[in-house]
Short mmCIF file of C-alpha atoms and ligand atoms in Angstrom, two decimals:
data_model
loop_
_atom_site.label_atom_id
_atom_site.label_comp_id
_atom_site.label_asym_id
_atom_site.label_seq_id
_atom_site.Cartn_x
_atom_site.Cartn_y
_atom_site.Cartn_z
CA UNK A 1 -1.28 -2.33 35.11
CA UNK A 2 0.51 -1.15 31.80
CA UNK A 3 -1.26 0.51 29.10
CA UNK A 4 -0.34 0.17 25.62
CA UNK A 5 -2.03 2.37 23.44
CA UNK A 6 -2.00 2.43 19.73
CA UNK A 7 -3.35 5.19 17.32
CA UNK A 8 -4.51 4.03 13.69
CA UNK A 9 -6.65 1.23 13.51
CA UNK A 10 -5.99 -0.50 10.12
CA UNK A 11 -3.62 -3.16 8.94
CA UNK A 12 -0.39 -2.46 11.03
CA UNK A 13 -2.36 -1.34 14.16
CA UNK A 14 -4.66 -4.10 14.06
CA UNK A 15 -1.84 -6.80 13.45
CA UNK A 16 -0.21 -4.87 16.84
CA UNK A 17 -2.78 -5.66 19.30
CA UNK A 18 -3.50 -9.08 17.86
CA UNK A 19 0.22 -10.14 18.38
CA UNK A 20 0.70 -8.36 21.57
CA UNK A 21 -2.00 -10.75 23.17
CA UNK A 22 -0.27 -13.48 21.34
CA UNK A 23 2.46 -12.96 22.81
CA UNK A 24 1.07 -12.85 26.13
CA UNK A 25 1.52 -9.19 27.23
CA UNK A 26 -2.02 -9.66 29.80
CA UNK A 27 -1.99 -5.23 30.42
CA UNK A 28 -4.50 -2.99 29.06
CA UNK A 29 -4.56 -2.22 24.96
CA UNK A 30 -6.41 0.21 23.67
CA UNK A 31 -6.59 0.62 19.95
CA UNK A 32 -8.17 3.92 18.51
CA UNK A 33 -9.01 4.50 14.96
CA UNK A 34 -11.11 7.52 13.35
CA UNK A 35 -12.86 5.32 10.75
CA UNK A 36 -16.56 4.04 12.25
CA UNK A 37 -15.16 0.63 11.08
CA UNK A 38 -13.27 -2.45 12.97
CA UNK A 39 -10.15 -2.39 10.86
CA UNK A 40 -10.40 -3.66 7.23
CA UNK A 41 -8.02 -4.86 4.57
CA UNK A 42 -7.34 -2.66 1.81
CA UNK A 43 -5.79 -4.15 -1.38
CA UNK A 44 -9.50 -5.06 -2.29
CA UNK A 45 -11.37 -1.44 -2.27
CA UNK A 46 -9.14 -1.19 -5.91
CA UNK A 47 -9.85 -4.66 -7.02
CA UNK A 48 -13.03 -6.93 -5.70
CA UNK A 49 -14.58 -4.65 -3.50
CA UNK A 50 -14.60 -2.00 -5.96
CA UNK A 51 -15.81 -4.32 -8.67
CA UNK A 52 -18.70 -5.35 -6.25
CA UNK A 53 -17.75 -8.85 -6.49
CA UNK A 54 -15.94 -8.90 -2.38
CA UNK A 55 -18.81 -8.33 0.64
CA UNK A 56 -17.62 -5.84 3.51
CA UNK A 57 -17.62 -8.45 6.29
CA UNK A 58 -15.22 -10.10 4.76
CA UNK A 59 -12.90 -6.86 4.03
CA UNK A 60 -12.34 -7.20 8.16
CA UNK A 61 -9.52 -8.53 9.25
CA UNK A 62 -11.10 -10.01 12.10
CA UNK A 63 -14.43 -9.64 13.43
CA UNK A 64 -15.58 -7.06 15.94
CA UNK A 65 -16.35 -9.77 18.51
CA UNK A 66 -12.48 -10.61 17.75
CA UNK A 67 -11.67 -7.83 20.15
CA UNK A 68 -13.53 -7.66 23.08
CA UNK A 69 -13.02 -11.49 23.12
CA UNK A 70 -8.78 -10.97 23.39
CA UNK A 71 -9.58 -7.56 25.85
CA UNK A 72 -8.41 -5.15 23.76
CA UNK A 73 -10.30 -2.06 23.39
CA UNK A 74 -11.69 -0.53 20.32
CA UNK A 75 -12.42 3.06 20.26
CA UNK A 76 -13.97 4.07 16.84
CA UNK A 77 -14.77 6.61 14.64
CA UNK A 78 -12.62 9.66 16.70
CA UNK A 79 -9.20 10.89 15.50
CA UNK A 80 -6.90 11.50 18.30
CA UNK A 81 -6.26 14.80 17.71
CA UNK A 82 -3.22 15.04 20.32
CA UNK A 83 -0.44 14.21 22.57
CA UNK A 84 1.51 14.98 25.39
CA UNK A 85 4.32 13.09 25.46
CA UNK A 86 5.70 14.41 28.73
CA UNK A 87 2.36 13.47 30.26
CA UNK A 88 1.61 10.35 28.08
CA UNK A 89 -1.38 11.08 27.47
CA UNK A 90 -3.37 11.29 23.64
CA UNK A 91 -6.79 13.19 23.34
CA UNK A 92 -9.73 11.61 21.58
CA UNK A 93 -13.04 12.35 21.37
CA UNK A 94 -12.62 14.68 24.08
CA UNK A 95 -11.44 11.95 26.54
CA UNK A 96 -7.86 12.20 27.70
CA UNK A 97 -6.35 8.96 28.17
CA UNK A 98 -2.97 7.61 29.22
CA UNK A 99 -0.10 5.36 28.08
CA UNK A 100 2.82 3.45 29.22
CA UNK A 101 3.76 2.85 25.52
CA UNK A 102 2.32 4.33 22.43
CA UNK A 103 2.07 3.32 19.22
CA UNK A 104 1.92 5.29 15.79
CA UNK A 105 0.29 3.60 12.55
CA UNK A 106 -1.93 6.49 11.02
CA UNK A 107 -1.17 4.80 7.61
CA UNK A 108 -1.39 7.58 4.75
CA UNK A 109 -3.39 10.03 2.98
CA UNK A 110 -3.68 10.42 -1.10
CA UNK A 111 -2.62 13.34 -2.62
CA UNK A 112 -5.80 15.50 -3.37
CA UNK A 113 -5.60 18.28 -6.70
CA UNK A 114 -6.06 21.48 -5.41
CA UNK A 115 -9.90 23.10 -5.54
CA UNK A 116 -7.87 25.88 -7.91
CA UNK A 117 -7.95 22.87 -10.71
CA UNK A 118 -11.29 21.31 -9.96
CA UNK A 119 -10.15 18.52 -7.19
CA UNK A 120 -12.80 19.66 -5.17
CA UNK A 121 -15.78 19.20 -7.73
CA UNK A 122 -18.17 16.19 -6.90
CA UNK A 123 -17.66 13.19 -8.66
CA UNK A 124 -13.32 13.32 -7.98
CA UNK A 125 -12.43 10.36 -5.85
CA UNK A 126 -9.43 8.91 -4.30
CA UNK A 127 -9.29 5.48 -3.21
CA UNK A 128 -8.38 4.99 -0.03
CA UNK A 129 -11.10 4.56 2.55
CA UNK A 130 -14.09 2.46 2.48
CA UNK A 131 -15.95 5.30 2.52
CA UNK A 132 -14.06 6.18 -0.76
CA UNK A 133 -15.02 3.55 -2.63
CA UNK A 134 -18.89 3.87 -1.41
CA UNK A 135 -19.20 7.50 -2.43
CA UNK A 136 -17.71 6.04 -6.36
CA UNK A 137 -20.11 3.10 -6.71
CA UNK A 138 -22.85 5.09 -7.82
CA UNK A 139 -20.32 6.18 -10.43
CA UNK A 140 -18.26 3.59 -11.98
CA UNK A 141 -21.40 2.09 -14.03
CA UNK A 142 -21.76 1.18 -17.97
CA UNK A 143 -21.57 4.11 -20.18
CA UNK A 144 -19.96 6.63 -17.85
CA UNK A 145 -16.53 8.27 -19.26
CA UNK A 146 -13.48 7.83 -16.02
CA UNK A 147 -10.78 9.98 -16.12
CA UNK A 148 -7.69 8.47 -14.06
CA UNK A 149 -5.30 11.24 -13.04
CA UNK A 150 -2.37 8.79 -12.18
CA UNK A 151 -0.46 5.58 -14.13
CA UNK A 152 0.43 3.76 -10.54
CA UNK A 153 -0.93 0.86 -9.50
CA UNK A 154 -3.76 2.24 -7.60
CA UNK A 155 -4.89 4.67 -10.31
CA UNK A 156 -4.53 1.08 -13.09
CA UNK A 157 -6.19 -0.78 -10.74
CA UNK A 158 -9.27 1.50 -10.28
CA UNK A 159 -9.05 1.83 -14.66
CA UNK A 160 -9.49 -2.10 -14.78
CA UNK A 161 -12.41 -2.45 -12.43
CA UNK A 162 -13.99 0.63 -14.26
CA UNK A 163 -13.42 -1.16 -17.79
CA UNK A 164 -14.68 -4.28 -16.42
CA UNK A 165 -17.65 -2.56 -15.49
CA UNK A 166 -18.54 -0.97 -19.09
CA UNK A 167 -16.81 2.76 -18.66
CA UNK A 168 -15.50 4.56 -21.42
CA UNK A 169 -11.43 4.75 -19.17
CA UNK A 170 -8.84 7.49 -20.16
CA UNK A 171 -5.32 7.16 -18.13
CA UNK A 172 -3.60 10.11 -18.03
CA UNK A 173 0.39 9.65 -16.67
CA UNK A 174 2.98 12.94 -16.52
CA UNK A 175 5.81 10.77 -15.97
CA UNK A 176 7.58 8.99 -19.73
CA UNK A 177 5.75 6.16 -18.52
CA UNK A 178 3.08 4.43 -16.56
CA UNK A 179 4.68 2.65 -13.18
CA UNK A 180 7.77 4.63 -14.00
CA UNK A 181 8.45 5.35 -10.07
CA UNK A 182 8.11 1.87 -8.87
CA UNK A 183 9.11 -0.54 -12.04
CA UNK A 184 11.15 -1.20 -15.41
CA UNK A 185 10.27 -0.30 -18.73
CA UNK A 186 9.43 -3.88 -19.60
CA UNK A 187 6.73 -4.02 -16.72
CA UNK A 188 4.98 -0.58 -17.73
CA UNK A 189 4.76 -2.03 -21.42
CA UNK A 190 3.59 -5.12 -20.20
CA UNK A 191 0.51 -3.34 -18.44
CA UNK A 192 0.52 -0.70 -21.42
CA UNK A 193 -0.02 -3.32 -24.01
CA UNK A 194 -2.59 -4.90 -21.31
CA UNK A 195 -4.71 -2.38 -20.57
CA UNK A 196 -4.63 -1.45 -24.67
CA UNK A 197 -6.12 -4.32 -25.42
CA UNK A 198 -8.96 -4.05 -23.23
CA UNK A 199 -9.41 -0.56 -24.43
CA UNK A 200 -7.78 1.52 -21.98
CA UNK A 201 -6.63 4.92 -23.66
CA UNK A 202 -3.06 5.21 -21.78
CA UNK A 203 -1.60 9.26 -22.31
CA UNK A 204 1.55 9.10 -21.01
CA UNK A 205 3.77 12.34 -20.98
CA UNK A 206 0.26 13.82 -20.32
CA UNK A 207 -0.57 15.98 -17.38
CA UNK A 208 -3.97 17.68 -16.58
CA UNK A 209 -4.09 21.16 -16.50
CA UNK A 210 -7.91 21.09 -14.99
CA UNK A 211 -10.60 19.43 -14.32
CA UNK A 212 -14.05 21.76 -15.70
CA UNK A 213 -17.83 21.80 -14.44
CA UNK A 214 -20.67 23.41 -12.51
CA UNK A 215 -20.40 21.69 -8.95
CA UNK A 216 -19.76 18.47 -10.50
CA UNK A 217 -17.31 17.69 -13.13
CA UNK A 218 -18.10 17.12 -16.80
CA UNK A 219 -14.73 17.68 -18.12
CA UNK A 220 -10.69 17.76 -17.96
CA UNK A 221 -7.94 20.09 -20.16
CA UNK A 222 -5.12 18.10 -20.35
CA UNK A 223 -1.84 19.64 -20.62
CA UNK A 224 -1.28 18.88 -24.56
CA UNK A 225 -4.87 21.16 -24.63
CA UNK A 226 -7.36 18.19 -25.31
CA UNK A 227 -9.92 18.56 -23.89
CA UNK A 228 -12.12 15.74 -22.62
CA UNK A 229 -15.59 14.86 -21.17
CA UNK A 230 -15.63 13.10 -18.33
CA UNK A 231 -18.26 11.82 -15.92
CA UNK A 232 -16.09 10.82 -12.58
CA UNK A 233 -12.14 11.10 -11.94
CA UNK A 234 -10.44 8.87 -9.66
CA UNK A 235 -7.12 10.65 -8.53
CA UNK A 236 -4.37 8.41 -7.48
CA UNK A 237 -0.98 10.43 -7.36
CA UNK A 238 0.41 8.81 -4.61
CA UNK A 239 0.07 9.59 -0.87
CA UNK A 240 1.54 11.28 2.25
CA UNK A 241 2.51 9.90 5.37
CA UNK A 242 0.72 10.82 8.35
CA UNK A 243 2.80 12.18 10.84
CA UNK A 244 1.26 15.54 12.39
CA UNK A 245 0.80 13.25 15.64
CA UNK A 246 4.21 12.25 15.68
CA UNK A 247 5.09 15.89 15.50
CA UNK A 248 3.12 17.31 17.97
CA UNK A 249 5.03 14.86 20.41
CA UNK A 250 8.28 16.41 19.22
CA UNK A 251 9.33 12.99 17.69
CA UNK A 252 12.17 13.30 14.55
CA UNK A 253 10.55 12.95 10.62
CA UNK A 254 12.14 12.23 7.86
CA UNK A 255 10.29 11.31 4.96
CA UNK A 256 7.68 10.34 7.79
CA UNK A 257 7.93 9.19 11.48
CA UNK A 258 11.34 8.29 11.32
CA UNK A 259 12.31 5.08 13.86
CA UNK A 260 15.37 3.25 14.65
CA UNK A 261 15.56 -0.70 13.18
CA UNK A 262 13.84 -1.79 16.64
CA UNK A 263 10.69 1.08 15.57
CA UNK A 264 10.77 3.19 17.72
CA UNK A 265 10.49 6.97 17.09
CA UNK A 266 13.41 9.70 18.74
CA UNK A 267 10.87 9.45 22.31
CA UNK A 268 11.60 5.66 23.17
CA UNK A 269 8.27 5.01 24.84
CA UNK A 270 6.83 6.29 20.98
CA UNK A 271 7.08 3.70 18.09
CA UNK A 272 5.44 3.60 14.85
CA UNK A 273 4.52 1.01 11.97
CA UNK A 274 3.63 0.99 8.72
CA UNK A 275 3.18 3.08 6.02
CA UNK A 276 3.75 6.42 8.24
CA UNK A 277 7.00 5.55 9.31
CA UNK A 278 10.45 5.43 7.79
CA UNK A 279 12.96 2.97 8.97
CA UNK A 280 16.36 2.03 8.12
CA UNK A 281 17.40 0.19 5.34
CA UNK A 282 20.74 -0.90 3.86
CA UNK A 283 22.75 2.68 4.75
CA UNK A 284 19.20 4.31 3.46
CA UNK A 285 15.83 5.68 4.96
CA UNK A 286 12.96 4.13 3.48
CA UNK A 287 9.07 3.84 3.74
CA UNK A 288 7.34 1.25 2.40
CA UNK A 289 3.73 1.43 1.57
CA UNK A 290 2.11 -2.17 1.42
CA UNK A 291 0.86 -4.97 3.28
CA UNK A 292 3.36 -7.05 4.28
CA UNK A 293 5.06 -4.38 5.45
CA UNK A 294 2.84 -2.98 7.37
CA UNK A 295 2.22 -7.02 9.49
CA UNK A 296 5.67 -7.99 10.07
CA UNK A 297 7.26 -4.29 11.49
CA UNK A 298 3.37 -3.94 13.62
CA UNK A 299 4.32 -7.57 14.80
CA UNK A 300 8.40 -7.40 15.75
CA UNK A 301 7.55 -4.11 17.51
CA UNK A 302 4.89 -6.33 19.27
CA UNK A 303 7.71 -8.30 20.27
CA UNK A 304 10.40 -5.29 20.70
CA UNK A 305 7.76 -3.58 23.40
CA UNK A 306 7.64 -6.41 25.67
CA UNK A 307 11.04 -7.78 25.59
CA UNK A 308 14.57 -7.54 24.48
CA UNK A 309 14.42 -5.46 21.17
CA UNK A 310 15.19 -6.97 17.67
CA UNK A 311 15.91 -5.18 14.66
CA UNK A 312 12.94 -5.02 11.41
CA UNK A 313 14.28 -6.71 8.42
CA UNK A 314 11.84 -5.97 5.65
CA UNK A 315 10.95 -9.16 3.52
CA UNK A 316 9.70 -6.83 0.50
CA UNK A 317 6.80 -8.03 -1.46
CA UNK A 318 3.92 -7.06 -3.38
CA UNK A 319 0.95 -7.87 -5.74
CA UNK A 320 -1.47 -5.94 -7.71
CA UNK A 321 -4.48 -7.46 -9.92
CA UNK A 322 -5.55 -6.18 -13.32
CA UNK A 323 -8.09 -8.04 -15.72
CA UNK A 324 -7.00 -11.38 -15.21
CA UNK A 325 -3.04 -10.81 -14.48
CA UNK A 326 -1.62 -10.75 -11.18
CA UNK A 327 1.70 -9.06 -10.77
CA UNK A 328 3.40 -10.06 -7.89
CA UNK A 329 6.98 -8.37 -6.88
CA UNK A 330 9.65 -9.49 -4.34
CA UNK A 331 12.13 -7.29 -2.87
CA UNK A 332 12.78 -4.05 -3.40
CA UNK A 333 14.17 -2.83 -7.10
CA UNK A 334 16.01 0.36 -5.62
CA UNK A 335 19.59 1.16 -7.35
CA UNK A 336 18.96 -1.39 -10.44
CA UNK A 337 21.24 -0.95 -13.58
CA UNK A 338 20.00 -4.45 -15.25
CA UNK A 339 17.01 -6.26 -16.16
CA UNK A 340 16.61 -9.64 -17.72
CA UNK A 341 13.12 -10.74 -19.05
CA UNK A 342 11.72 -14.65 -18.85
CA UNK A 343 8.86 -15.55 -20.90
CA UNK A 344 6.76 -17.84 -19.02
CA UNK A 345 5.59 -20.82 -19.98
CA UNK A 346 1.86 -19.48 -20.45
CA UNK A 347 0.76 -16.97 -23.25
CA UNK A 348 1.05 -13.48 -21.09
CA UNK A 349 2.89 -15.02 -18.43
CA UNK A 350 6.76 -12.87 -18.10
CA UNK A 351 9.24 -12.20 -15.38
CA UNK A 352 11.15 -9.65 -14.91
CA UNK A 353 14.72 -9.65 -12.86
CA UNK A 354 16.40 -6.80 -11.72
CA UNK A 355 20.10 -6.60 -10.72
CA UNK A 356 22.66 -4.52 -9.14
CA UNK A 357 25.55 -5.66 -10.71
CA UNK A 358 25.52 -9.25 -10.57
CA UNK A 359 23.19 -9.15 -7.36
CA UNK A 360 19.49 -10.03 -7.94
CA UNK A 361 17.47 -6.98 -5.88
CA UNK A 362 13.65 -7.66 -7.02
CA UNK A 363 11.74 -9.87 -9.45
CA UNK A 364 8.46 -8.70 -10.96
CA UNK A 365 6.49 -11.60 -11.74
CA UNK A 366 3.07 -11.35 -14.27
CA UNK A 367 1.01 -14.27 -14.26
CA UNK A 368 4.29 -16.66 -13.41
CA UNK A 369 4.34 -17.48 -9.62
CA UNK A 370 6.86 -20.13 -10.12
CA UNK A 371 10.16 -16.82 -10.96
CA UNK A 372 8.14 -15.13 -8.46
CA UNK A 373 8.64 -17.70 -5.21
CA UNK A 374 12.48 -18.33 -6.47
CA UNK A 375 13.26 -14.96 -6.49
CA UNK A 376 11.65 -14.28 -3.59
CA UNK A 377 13.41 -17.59 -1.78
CA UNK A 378 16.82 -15.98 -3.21
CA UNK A 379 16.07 -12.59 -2.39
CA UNK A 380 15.65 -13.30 1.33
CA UNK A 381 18.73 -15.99 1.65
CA UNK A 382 20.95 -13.32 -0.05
CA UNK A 383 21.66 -15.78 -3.05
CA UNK A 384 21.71 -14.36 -6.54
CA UNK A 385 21.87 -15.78 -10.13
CA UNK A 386 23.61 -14.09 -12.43
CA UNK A 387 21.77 -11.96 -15.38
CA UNK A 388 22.83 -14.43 -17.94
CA UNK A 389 21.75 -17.66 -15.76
CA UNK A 390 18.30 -16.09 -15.84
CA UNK A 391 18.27 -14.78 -19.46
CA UNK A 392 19.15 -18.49 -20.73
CA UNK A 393 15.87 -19.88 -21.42
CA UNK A 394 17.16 -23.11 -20.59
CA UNK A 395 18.68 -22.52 -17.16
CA UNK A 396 16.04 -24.37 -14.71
CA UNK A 397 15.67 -21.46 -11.87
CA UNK A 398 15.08 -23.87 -9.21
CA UNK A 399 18.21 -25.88 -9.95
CA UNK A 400 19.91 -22.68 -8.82
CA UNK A 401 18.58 -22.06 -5.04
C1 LIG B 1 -6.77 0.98 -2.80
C2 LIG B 1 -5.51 0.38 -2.23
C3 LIG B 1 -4.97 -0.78 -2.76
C4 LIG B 1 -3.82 -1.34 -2.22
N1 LIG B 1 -3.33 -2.50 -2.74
C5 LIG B 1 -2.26 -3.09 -2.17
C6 LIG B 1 -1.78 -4.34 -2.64
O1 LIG B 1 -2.28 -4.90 -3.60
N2 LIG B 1 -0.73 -4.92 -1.97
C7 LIG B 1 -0.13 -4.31 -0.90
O2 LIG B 1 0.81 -4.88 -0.33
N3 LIG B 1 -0.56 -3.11 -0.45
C8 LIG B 1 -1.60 -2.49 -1.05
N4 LIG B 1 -2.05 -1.28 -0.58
C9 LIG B 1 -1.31 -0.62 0.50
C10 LIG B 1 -1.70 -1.14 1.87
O3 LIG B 1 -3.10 -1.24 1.99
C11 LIG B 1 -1.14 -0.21 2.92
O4 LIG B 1 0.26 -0.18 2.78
C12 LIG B 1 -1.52 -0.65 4.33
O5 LIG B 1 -2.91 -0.56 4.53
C13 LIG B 1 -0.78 0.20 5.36
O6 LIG B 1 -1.24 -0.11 6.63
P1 LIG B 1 -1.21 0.98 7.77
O7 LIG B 1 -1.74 0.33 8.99
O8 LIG B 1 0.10 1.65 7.79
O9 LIG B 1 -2.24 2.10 7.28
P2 LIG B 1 -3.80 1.98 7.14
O10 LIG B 1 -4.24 0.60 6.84
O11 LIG B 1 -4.20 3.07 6.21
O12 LIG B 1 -4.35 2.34 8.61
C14 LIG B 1 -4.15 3.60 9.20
C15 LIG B 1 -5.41 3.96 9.98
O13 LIG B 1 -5.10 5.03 10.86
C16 LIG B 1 -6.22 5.88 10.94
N5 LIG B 1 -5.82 7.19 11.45
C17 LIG B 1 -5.11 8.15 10.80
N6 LIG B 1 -4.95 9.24 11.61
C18 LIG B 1 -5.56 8.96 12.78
C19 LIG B 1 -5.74 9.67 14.01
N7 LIG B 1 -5.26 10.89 14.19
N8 LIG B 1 -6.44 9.07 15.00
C20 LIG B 1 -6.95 7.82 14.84
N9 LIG B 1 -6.81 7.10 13.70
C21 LIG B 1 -6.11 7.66 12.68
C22 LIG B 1 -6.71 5.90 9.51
O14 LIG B 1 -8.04 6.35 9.44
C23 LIG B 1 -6.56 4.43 9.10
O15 LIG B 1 -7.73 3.73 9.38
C24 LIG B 1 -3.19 -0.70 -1.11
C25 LIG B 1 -3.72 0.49 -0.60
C26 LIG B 1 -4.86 1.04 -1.14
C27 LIG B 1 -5.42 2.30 -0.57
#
């Protein structure tokens, strides 16, 4: 009987072994994951979860039960901490077991500040785990001063959630700008101006030079010499790709596990999903880090494992929830040289368009679903409006699809 094994039990490995029984593969799955936990959904550990207001059951994506009721095996809370890809065979826990096809989707680990600058002091988090999020709670409580070493949406996020919950927030952002790596100037002032007014201090061209205290830290030198006292930091720089496991099996990186459009790494019996693997894209490499992404190439290399292969075309979007707004982006702004901005028809709500000439590429959408859906219907039927269609306040959007 075949054996499918996949390593990295979260959102793409989980949405693997789920569609592989869908799709009626009846051989043996095994999915192994070092977290003690049945695989969970993310996005909320920054936003409900973190804000106490989401319970854990129902950060699972599907029940533990789920599992054992489809066959598929779970083996928790053990990294696999190797492979033999001439053998097939991964090593967990001490157990060596064996594969017809293996799958990669270790996800991604946040950048950590080095000990030399205090990022190993108690009280620095980084959100990424459950466990993450548990070892802040005791934290993020009315009074306490936050330092937030990062302006992307992870470290705004975590500063809303904080605010919300009474703490004193500082953001502190070495890039120009807040969201500078993954958005326009109009969407960083949009959040700028939003996270102002529910008093947010925002330091952008600000770096920190190091965080201070005895065991635990009570304070951070920024880079313009301010010094500051802070109770807890939450660190969110951005992350790296996990891919020693890919390496050890002598598969090609590049910018992470690098796979052809079907997934599968340079060993064909190796694929990978999700935010540890880069894929092609429009004459380009890329790795995408979110959700959606992370379903849809898990599911078509479902599909590409069991039967004729078909290549991963990325339907790009995203959200992220601060205060009350929620931002939600489709496609993917790469190579933009325009933007247009819609006011909505709601105080606060605002799209913003961006273009490649005359070619619409990615729509960031703030409290306006309605620019959001159109642009994402456009996006993925490879129809565009032109800048000046969407900058005329009277042009009806829909009237254009
Ligand atoms: C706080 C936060 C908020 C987010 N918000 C959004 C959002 O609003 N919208 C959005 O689209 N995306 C969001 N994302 C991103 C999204 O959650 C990720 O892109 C998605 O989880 C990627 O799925 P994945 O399966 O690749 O990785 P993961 O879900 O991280 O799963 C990888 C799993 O592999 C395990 N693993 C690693 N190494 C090994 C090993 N050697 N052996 C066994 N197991 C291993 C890890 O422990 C982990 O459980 C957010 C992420 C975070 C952290």
């Amino acid at each position: 009987m075949s054996h499918i094994i996949v390593v990295g039990a979260g959102q793409a490995g989980s949405s693997m072994v789920v569609k592989l029984r869908n799709l009626g593969f009846e051989g043996k799955i095994t999915l192994v994951g070092e977290e003690p936990v049945p695989p969970y959904q993310r996005p909320p550990l920054s936003k409900k979860y973190l804000l106490g207001e989401m319970a854990l059951e129902r950060l699972y994506l599907r029940p533990e039960q789920f599992y054992s009721d489809h066959n598929i095996e779970l083996k928790l809370g053990n990294p696999v901490t190797a492979i033999d890809a001439d053998a097939k065979t991964i090593t967990v826990g001490g157990e060596t077991l064996t594969y017809d096809q293996l799958a990669i989707t270790t996800g991604s680990t946040p950048r950590q500040l080095p000990a030399a600058i205090g990022g190993t002091l108690e009280g620095v988090h980084v959100v990424r785990t459950l466990a993450d999020v548990d070892a802040m709670a005791n934290d993020v409580k009315d009074g306490a001063k936050a330092l937030i070493v990062g302006g992307g949406y992870i470290g705004l996020e975590a500063a809303a959630v904080a605010r919300k919950m009474g703490v004193a927030v500082t953001v502190i952002e070495m890039a120009n700008r807040i969201l500078q790596r993954v958005a326009a100037p109009e969407t960083s002032d949009y959040f700028r101006e939003l996270h102002a007014q529910n008093d947010v201090t925002i330091l952008e061209k600000t770096g920190l030079t190091r965080l201070t205290g005895e065991g635990r830290v009570s304070g951070a030198e920024l880079s313009d010499g301010t010094m500051l006292a802070v109770d807890f930091a939450i660190v969110g720089v951005g992350v790296t790709p996990n891919h020693s496991l890919a390496e050890m099996a002598g598969a090609t990186l590049d910018n992470g596990i690098a796979v052809n459009e079907f997934g599968q790494t340079s060993d064909p019996t190796i694929w990978s999903a999700g935010d540890c693997a880069s894929f092609p894209y429009q004459g380009n490499r890329i790795r995408l880090e979110s959700v959606q992404n992370a379903i849809d190439q898990a599911e078509q290399i479902a599909a590409n494992m069991l039967g004729e292969p078909t290549a991963y075309v990325p339907k790009p979007w995203f959200w992220s929830d601060q205060y009350d707004t929620k931002l939600q982006i489709a496609g993917l702004n790469t190579g933009y040289d325009q933007t247009v901005v819609r006011k909505g028809d709601k105080e606060g709500s605002q799209s913003v368009w961006y273009f490649k000439g005359d070619q619409l590429l990615a729509v960031d959408a703030m409290n306006d679903p309605r620019p959001y859906m159109i642009g994402k219907r456009m996006i993925e039927a490879g129809k565009s409006p032109t800048p000046a269609q969407v900058g005329d306040p009277a042009t009806d959007l829909k009237a254009l699809m």
